[in-house]
Amino acid sequence: MPRQVFEFQSPDRFVVGTIGMPGERTFFLQARSGNQVTSVVVEKQQVIVLAERLGHLLDEVRDTRSPEVPIPDTGTESDAQPLDLPLVEEFRVGAMALGWDEATSRVVVEAHAVAEDGTDIPDIADDDADGPDTLRVWLTPSYARSFAARAQIVAGAGRPPCPFCTQPLDPAGHVCPRANGYRRRS
């Protein structure tokens, strides 16, 4: 099957969202431009790392590039809307890449499908026909900051952590290994 590359050079929307209850949520990256909507499944940890690395990348660009590139400390866009429906999963993300496009002064986010055949992950902007399916999105620095802020909120909205062992607390109960499963009665 030929490789699909979903490109969004100036997306109307690029967000992280979830479907399901805490503890059973499925995380999605979703890009929209006009009527074209692409949704890919990601892991919660990938969302957390993506948000963190976006912040680091923008800080590095601000500190090392010329002052002609304005990099805000916070994003100006706010998007608290749910994912666009119908939700159609294009692929499950295996690897992600970030980069800075000097020509457009934008962040490039790439999400590559899990490669079952052991195919190597391509370099950023490599459209070789043998690579995995890819979602590629260009974001302004302000939009990238807003995206990272929403991603942190969405990832943190799950089950609260146990104050002793930091494992997620389930509504059905929690056996804490640090407390050896013992709970004092008050």
Coordinates of N, CA and C in Angstrom, one line a residue:
M1 N 0.8 -1.2 0.0 CA 0.0 0.0 0.0 C 0.9 1.2 0.0
P2 N 0.6 2.2 -0.8 CA 1.5 3.4 -0.9 C 1.4 4.2 0.4
R3 N 2.5 4.9 0.6 CA 2.5 5.8 1.8 C 1.6 7.0 1.7
Q4 N 0.9 7.3 2.8 CA 0.1 8.5 2.8 C 0.8 9.6 3.7
V5 N 0.9 10.8 3.2 CA 1.5 11.9 4.0 C 0.4 13.0 4.0
F6 N -0.1 13.2 5.3 CA -1.1 14.2 5.5 C -0.5 15.5 5.9
E7 N -0.5 16.5 5.1 CA 0.2 17.8 5.3 C -0.8 18.9 5.6
F8 N -0.5 19.7 6.6 CA -1.2 20.9 7.0 C -0.3 22.0 7.2
Q9 N -0.1 22.9 6.2 CA 0.9 24.0 6.3 C 0.3 25.2 7.0
S10 N -0.9 25.4 7.0 CA -1.6 26.4 7.8 C -2.9 25.9 8.3
P11 N -2.9 25.0 9.3 CA -4.1 24.4 9.8 C -5.0 25.4 10.4
D12 N -6.3 25.1 10.2 CA -7.3 25.9 11.0 C -7.3 25.5 12.4
R13 N -7.0 24.2 12.7 CA -7.0 23.7 14.0 C -6.0 22.5 14.1
F14 N -5.3 22.4 15.2 CA -4.4 21.3 15.5 C -4.5 21.1 17.0
V15 N -5.1 20.0 17.5 CA -5.3 19.8 18.9 C -5.1 18.4 19.3
V16 N -5.0 18.2 20.6 CA -5.0 16.9 21.3 C -6.3 16.8 21.9
G17 N -6.9 15.6 21.8 CA -8.2 15.3 22.5 C -8.3 13.9 22.9
T18 N -9.3 13.5 23.6 CA -9.5 12.2 24.1 C -10.9 11.7 23.9
I19 N -11.1 10.4 23.8 CA -12.4 9.8 23.8 C -12.3 8.7 24.9
G20 N -13.4 8.7 25.7 CA -13.4 7.7 26.8 C -13.3 8.2 28.2
M21 N -13.5 7.4 29.2 CA -13.4 7.8 30.6 C -12.0 7.7 31.1
P22 N -11.6 8.5 32.1 CA -10.3 8.4 32.6 C -9.9 7.0 33.0
G23 N -8.7 6.6 32.6 CA -8.2 5.2 32.8 C -8.5 4.4 31.6
E24 N -9.4 4.8 30.7 CA -9.7 4.1 29.5 C -9.7 5.0 28.3
R25 N -9.0 6.2 28.4 CA -9.1 7.2 27.3 C -8.2 6.8 26.2
T26 N -8.6 7.1 25.0 CA -7.8 7.1 23.8 C -7.4 8.5 23.4
F27 N -6.1 8.7 23.2 CA -5.7 10.1 22.9 C -5.5 10.2 21.4
F28 N -5.9 11.4 20.8 CA -5.8 11.7 19.4 C -5.1 13.0 19.2
L29 N -4.3 13.1 18.1 CA -3.9 14.3 17.5 C -4.8 14.5 16.3
Q30 N -5.3 15.7 16.2 CA -6.3 16.0 15.1 C -5.9 17.3 14.5
A31 N -5.8 17.3 13.1 CA -5.5 18.5 12.3 C -6.7 18.7 11.4
R32 N -7.0 20.0 11.2 CA -8.1 20.4 10.3 C -7.7 21.6 9.5
S33 N -8.0 21.5 8.2 CA -7.8 22.7 7.3 C -9.0 22.6 6.4
G34 N -9.9 23.5 6.5 CA -11.2 23.5 5.7 C -11.9 22.2 6.0
N35 N -12.3 21.5 5.0 CA -13.0 20.2 5.2 C -12.1 19.0 5.4
Q36 N -10.8 19.2 5.3 CA -9.9 18.1 5.5 C -9.6 17.9 7.0
V37 N -9.9 16.8 7.5 CA -9.7 16.5 8.9 C -8.9 15.2 9.0
T38 N -7.8 15.2 9.7 CA -7.0 14.0 9.9 C -6.8 13.7 11.4
S39 N -7.1 12.5 11.9 CA -7.0 12.1 13.3 C -6.1 10.9 13.4
V40 N -5.1 11.0 14.3 CA -4.2 9.8 14.6 C -4.2 9.5 16.1
V41 N -4.0 8.3 16.4 CA -4.0 7.8 17.8 C -2.6 8.0 18.3
V42 N -2.5 8.5 19.5 CA -1.2 8.7 20.2 C -1.3 8.1 21.6
E43 N -0.2 7.9 22.3 CA -0.2 7.5 23.7 C -0.2 8.7 24.6
K44 N -0.7 8.6 25.8 CA -0.7 9.7 26.7 C 0.8 10.2 26.9
Q45 N 1.7 9.3 27.1 CA 3.1 9.7 27.3 C 3.7 10.5 26.1
Q46 N 3.2 10.1 24.9 CA 3.7 10.9 23.7 C 3.1 12.3 23.7
V47 N 1.9 12.5 24.2 CA 1.3 13.8 24.3 C 2.1 14.6 25.3
I48 N 2.5 14.0 26.4 CA 3.2 14.8 27.5 C 4.6 15.2 27.0
V49 N 5.3 14.3 26.3 CA 6.6 14.6 25.8 C 6.5 15.6 24.7
L50 N 5.5 15.5 23.8 CA 5.4 16.4 22.7 C 5.2 17.9 23.3
A51 N 4.3 18.0 24.2 CA 4.1 19.3 24.8 C 5.4 19.9 25.5
E52 N 6.1 19.0 26.2 CA 7.3 19.4 26.8 C 8.4 19.8 25.8
R53 N 8.6 19.0 24.8 CA 9.6 19.3 23.8 C 9.3 20.5 22.9
L54 N 8.0 20.8 22.7 CA 7.6 22.0 21.9 C 8.1 23.2 22.7
G55 N 7.8 23.2 24.0 CA 8.3 24.3 24.8 C 9.8 24.5 24.8
H56 N 10.5 23.4 24.9 CA 12.0 23.5 24.8 C 12.5 24.0 23.5
L57 N 11.9 23.5 22.4 CA 12.2 23.9 21.0 C 12.0 25.4 20.9
L58 N 10.9 25.9 21.3 CA 10.6 27.3 21.1 C 11.5 28.2 22.0
D59 N 11.8 27.7 23.2 CA 12.7 28.5 24.0 C 14.1 28.5 23.4
E60 N 14.6 27.4 22.8 CA 15.9 27.4 22.1 C 15.9 28.3 20.9
V61 N 14.8 28.3 20.1 CA 14.8 29.2 19.0 C 14.8 30.6 19.4
R62 N 14.1 31.0 20.5 CA 14.0 32.3 21.0 C 15.4 32.8 21.5
D63 N 16.2 31.8 22.1 CA 17.5 32.2 22.7 C 18.6 32.2 21.7
T64 N 18.5 31.5 20.6 CA 19.6 31.3 19.7 C 19.4 32.0 18.3
R65 N 18.2 32.3 18.0 CA 17.9 32.9 16.6 C 17.9 34.4 16.7
S66 N 17.9 35.0 15.6 CA 17.9 36.5 15.6 C 16.5 37.0 16.1
P67 N 16.5 38.3 16.6 CA 15.3 38.8 17.2 C 14.2 39.0 16.2
E68 N 14.4 38.8 14.9 CA 13.3 38.9 13.9 C 12.3 37.9 14.0
V69 N 12.6 36.8 14.7 CA 11.6 35.7 14.9 C 11.0 35.9 16.3
P70 N 9.8 36.5 16.4 CA 9.1 36.7 17.7 C 8.6 35.3 18.2
I71 N 9.1 35.0 19.4 CA 8.7 33.7 20.0 C 8.0 34.1 21.3
P72 N 6.7 34.0 21.4 CA 6.0 34.4 22.7 C 6.2 33.4 23.8
D73 N 6.1 33.9 25.0 CA 6.2 33.0 26.2 C 4.9 32.1 26.4
T74 N 3.8 32.6 25.9 CA 2.5 31.9 26.0 C 1.8 32.1 24.7
G75 N 0.9 31.1 24.4 CA 0.1 31.2 23.2 C -1.1 32.2 23.4
T76 N -1.5 32.7 22.2 CA -2.7 33.6 22.3 C -4.0 32.9 21.9
E77 N -3.9 31.8 21.2 CA -5.1 31.1 20.8 C -5.6 30.2 22.0
S78 N -6.9 30.1 22.1 CA -7.5 29.2 23.1 C -8.5 28.3 22.4
D79 N -8.4 27.0 22.6 CA -9.3 26.1 22.0 C -9.7 25.0 23.0
A80 N -10.9 25.1 23.5 CA -11.3 24.1 24.5 C -12.4 23.3 23.9
Q81 N -12.6 23.3 22.6 CA -13.6 22.5 21.9 C -13.3 21.1 21.8
P82 N -14.3 20.2 21.8 CA -14.0 18.8 21.6 C -13.4 18.5 20.2
L83 N -13.0 17.2 20.0 CA -12.5 16.8 18.7 C -13.6 16.9 17.7
D84 N -13.2 17.1 16.4 CA -14.2 17.2 15.4 C -14.7 15.7 15.1
L85 N -16.0 15.6 14.8 CA -16.6 14.3 14.5 C -17.1 14.3 13.1
P86 N -17.1 13.2 12.4 CA -16.8 11.9 12.9 C -15.3 11.7 13.1
L87 N -15.0 10.9 14.0 CA -13.6 10.6 14.3 C -13.1 9.4 13.6
V88 N -12.2 9.5 12.7 CA -11.7 8.4 11.9 C -10.2 8.3 12.1
E89 N -9.8 7.2 12.7 CA -8.3 7.0 13.0 C -7.6 6.7 11.7
E90 N -6.7 7.5 11.3 CA -5.9 7.2 10.1 C -4.8 6.2 10.4
F91 N -4.1 6.3 11.5 CA -3.1 5.4 11.9 C -2.8 5.6 13.4
R92 N -2.0 4.7 14.0 CA -1.5 4.8 15.3 C 0.0 5.3 15.3
V93 N 0.3 6.3 16.0 CA 1.6 6.9 16.0 C 2.6 6.1 16.7
G94 N 3.7 5.8 16.0 CA 4.9 5.1 16.6 C 6.0 6.0 17.0
A95 N 6.3 7.0 16.2 CA 7.4 7.9 16.4 C 7.0 9.3 16.0
M96 N 7.6 10.3 16.7 CA 7.3 11.7 16.4 C 8.6 12.4 16.2
A97 N 8.5 13.6 15.5 CA 9.6 14.4 15.3 C 9.2 15.9 15.3
L98 N 10.1 16.7 15.8 CA 9.9 18.1 15.8 C 11.0 18.8 15.1
G99 N 10.8 20.0 14.5 CA 11.8 20.7 13.9 C 11.4 22.2 13.7
W100 N 12.3 23.0 13.4 CA 12.1 24.4 13.1 C 12.3 24.7 11.7
D101 N 11.4 25.2 11.0 CA 11.5 25.6 9.6 C 11.9 27.0 9.4
E102 N 13.2 27.2 9.1 CA 13.7 28.6 9.0 C 13.0 29.4 7.9
A103 N 12.6 28.8 6.9 CA 12.0 29.5 5.7 C 10.7 30.1 6.1
T104 N 9.9 29.4 6.9 CA 8.6 29.9 7.3 C 8.5 30.4 8.7
S105 N 9.6 30.3 9.5 CA 9.6 30.6 10.9 C 8.4 29.9 11.7
R106 N 8.3 28.6 11.4 CA 7.3 27.8 12.0 C 7.9 26.5 12.6
V107 N 7.1 25.9 13.5 CA 7.5 24.6 14.1 C 6.9 23.6 13.2
V108 N 7.6 22.5 12.9 CA 7.1 21.4 12.1 C 7.0 20.2 13.1
V109 N 5.7 19.7 13.1 CA 5.4 18.5 14.0 C 5.1 17.3 13.0
E110 N 5.8 16.2 13.2 CA 5.6 15.0 12.4 C 5.2 13.9 13.3
A111 N 4.2 13.1 12.9 CA 3.8 11.9 13.6 C 3.8 10.8 12.6
H112 N 4.6 9.8 12.9 CA 4.8 8.7 11.9 C 4.0 7.4 12.4
A113 N 3.4 6.7 11.5 CA 2.7 5.5 11.9 C 3.7 4.4 12.4
V114 N 3.1 3.5 13.2 CA 3.9 2.4 13.7 C 4.3 1.6 12.5
A115 N 5.6 1.3 12.3 CA 6.0 0.5 11.1 C 6.1 -0.9 11.5
E116 N 5.2 -1.7 11.0 CA 5.2 -3.2 11.3 C 6.4 -3.9 10.6
D117 N 6.8 -3.4 9.5 CA 7.8 -4.1 8.7 C 9.2 -3.7 9.1
G118 N 9.4 -2.9 10.2 CA 10.8 -2.5 10.5 C 11.3 -1.4 9.7
T119 N 10.5 -0.7 9.0 CA 10.9 0.5 8.2 C 11.5 1.6 9.1
D120 N 12.6 2.2 8.7 CA 13.2 3.2 9.5 C 12.3 4.5 9.4
I121 N 12.4 5.2 10.5 CA 11.6 6.5 10.6 C 12.3 7.5 9.7
P122 N 11.6 8.2 8.8 CA 12.3 9.1 7.8 C 12.7 10.4 8.5
D123 N 13.6 11.1 7.9 CA 13.9 12.5 8.4 C 12.8 13.4 8.2
I124 N 12.8 14.5 8.9 CA 11.7 15.5 8.7 C 11.6 15.9 7.3
A125 N 10.4 16.0 6.8 CA 10.1 16.5 5.4 C 10.6 15.5 4.3
D126 N 10.9 14.2 4.7 CA 11.3 13.2 3.8 C 10.0 12.5 3.3
D127 N 9.7 12.5 2.0 CA 8.5 11.9 1.5 C 8.8 10.7 0.7
D128 N 9.8 9.9 1.0 CA 10.2 8.7 0.3 C 9.0 7.8 0.4
A129 N 8.7 7.1 -0.8 CA 7.5 6.3 -0.9 C 7.5 5.1 0.0
D130 N 8.7 4.7 0.5 CA 8.8 3.5 1.4 C 8.6 3.8 2.8
G131 N 8.4 5.0 3.2 CA 8.3 5.3 4.7 C 6.9 5.0 5.2
P132 N 6.7 5.2 6.5 CA 5.4 5.0 7.1 C 4.5 6.2 6.9
D133 N 3.2 6.0 7.0 CA 2.2 7.1 6.9 C 2.6 8.2 7.9
T134 N 2.4 9.4 7.5 CA 2.9 10.5 8.3 C 1.8 11.7 8.3
L135 N 1.7 12.3 9.5 CA 1.0 13.5 9.7 C 2.0 14.6 9.9
R136 N 2.0 15.6 9.0 CA 3.0 16.7 9.1 C 2.2 18.0 9.2
V137 N 2.5 18.8 10.3 CA 1.8 20.0 10.6 C 2.8 21.1 10.8
W138 N 2.6 22.3 10.2 CA 3.4 23.5 10.5 C 2.6 24.4 11.4
L139 N 3.2 24.9 12.5 CA 2.5 25.7 13.5 C 3.3 27.0 13.7
T140 N 2.6 28.1 13.8 CA 3.2 29.4 14.3 C 3.7 29.2 15.7
P141 N 4.7 30.0 16.1 CA 5.2 29.8 17.5 C 4.1 30.0 18.5
S142 N 3.2 31.0 18.3 CA 2.1 31.3 19.2 C 1.1 30.1 19.3
Y143 N 0.8 29.5 18.1 CA -0.1 28.4 18.1 C 0.5 27.2 18.7
A144 N 1.9 27.0 18.5 CA 2.6 25.8 19.1 C 2.5 26.0 20.7
R145 N 2.7 27.2 21.2 CA 2.6 27.4 22.7 C 1.1 27.0 23.1
S146 N 0.1 27.5 22.4 CA -1.3 27.2 22.8 C -1.5 25.7 22.7
F147 N -1.0 25.0 21.7 CA -1.2 23.6 21.5 C -0.6 22.8 22.7
A148 N 0.7 23.2 23.1 CA 1.4 22.6 24.2 C 0.6 22.8 25.5
A149 N 0.0 24.0 25.7 CA -0.8 24.2 26.9 C -2.0 23.3 27.0
R150 N -2.7 23.2 25.9 CA -3.9 22.3 25.9 C -3.5 20.9 26.1
A151 N -2.4 20.5 25.4 CA -1.9 19.1 25.6 C -1.6 18.8 27.0
Q152 N -1.0 19.7 27.8 CA -0.7 19.4 29.2 C -2.0 19.3 30.0
I153 N -3.0 20.2 29.7 CA -4.3 20.1 30.4 C -5.0 18.8 30.1
V154 N -5.0 18.4 28.8 CA -5.7 17.1 28.5 C -5.0 15.9 29.1
A155 N -3.7 15.9 29.1 CA -3.0 14.8 29.7 C -3.2 14.7 31.2
G156 N -3.2 15.9 31.8 CA -3.4 15.9 33.2 C -4.8 15.8 33.8
A157 N -5.8 15.6 32.9 CA -7.2 15.6 33.3 C -7.6 14.1 33.6
G158 N -6.7 13.2 33.6 CA -7.1 11.8 33.9 C -7.3 11.5 35.4
R159 N -7.0 10.3 35.7 CA -7.2 9.9 37.1 C -6.1 10.6 38.0
P160 N -6.5 11.0 39.2 CA -5.5 11.6 40.1 C -4.5 10.6 40.6
P161 N -3.3 11.1 40.8 CA -2.2 10.1 41.3 C -2.4 9.9 42.8
C162 N -1.9 8.7 43.2 CA -1.9 8.3 44.6 C -0.8 9.2 45.3
P163 N -1.1 9.8 46.4 CA -0.1 10.7 47.1 C 1.1 9.9 47.6
F164 N 1.0 8.6 47.7 CA 2.2 7.8 48.2 C 3.0 7.2 47.1
C165 N 2.4 6.6 46.1 CA 3.1 5.9 45.1 C 3.1 6.5 43.7
T166 N 2.2 7.5 43.5 CA 2.0 8.2 42.3 C 1.3 7.4 41.2
Q167 N 0.9 6.2 41.5 CA 0.2 5.5 40.5 C -1.2 6.0 40.4
P168 N -1.9 5.9 39.2 CA -3.3 6.4 39.1 C -4.2 5.7 40.1
L169 N -5.1 6.5 40.7 CA -6.1 6.0 41.5 C -7.3 5.6 40.7
D170 N -7.8 4.4 40.8 CA -8.9 3.9 40.1 C -10.2 4.1 40.9
P171 N -11.3 4.4 40.3 CA -12.6 4.6 41.0 C -12.9 3.3 41.8
A172 N -12.5 2.1 41.3 CA -12.8 0.9 42.0 C -11.9 0.6 43.2
G173 N -10.9 1.4 43.4 CA -10.0 1.2 44.5 C -8.6 1.1 44.0
H174 N -7.7 1.1 45.0 CA -6.2 1.1 44.7 C -5.5 0.4 45.8
V175 N -4.6 -0.5 45.4 CA -3.7 -1.2 46.3 C -2.4 -0.6 46.2
C176 N -2.0 0.2 47.1 CA -0.7 1.0 47.1 C 0.4 0.1 47.5
P177 N 1.4 -0.1 46.6 CA 2.6 -0.9 46.9 C 3.4 -0.3 48.0
R178 N 3.4 1.1 48.1 CA 4.2 1.7 49.1 C 3.6 1.5 50.5
A179 N 2.3 1.5 50.5 CA 1.6 1.3 51.8 C 1.4 -0.2 52.0
N180 N 2.0 -1.1 51.2 CA 1.9 -2.5 51.3 C 0.4 -3.0 51.3
G181 N -0.4 -2.2 50.7 CA -1.8 -2.6 50.7 C -2.6 -2.4 52.0
Y182 N -1.9 -1.9 53.0 CA -2.5 -1.7 54.3 C -3.1 -0.3 54.4
R183 N -4.3 -0.1 54.9 CA -4.9 1.2 55.1 C -5.3 1.3 56.6
R184 N -4.9 2.3 57.3 CA -5.3 2.5 58.7 C -6.7 2.9 58.7
R185 N -7.4 2.5 59.7 CA -8.8 2.9 60.0 C -8.7 4.1 60.9
S186 N -9.5 5.1 60.6 CA -9.5 6.3 61.4 C -10.6 6.2 62.5

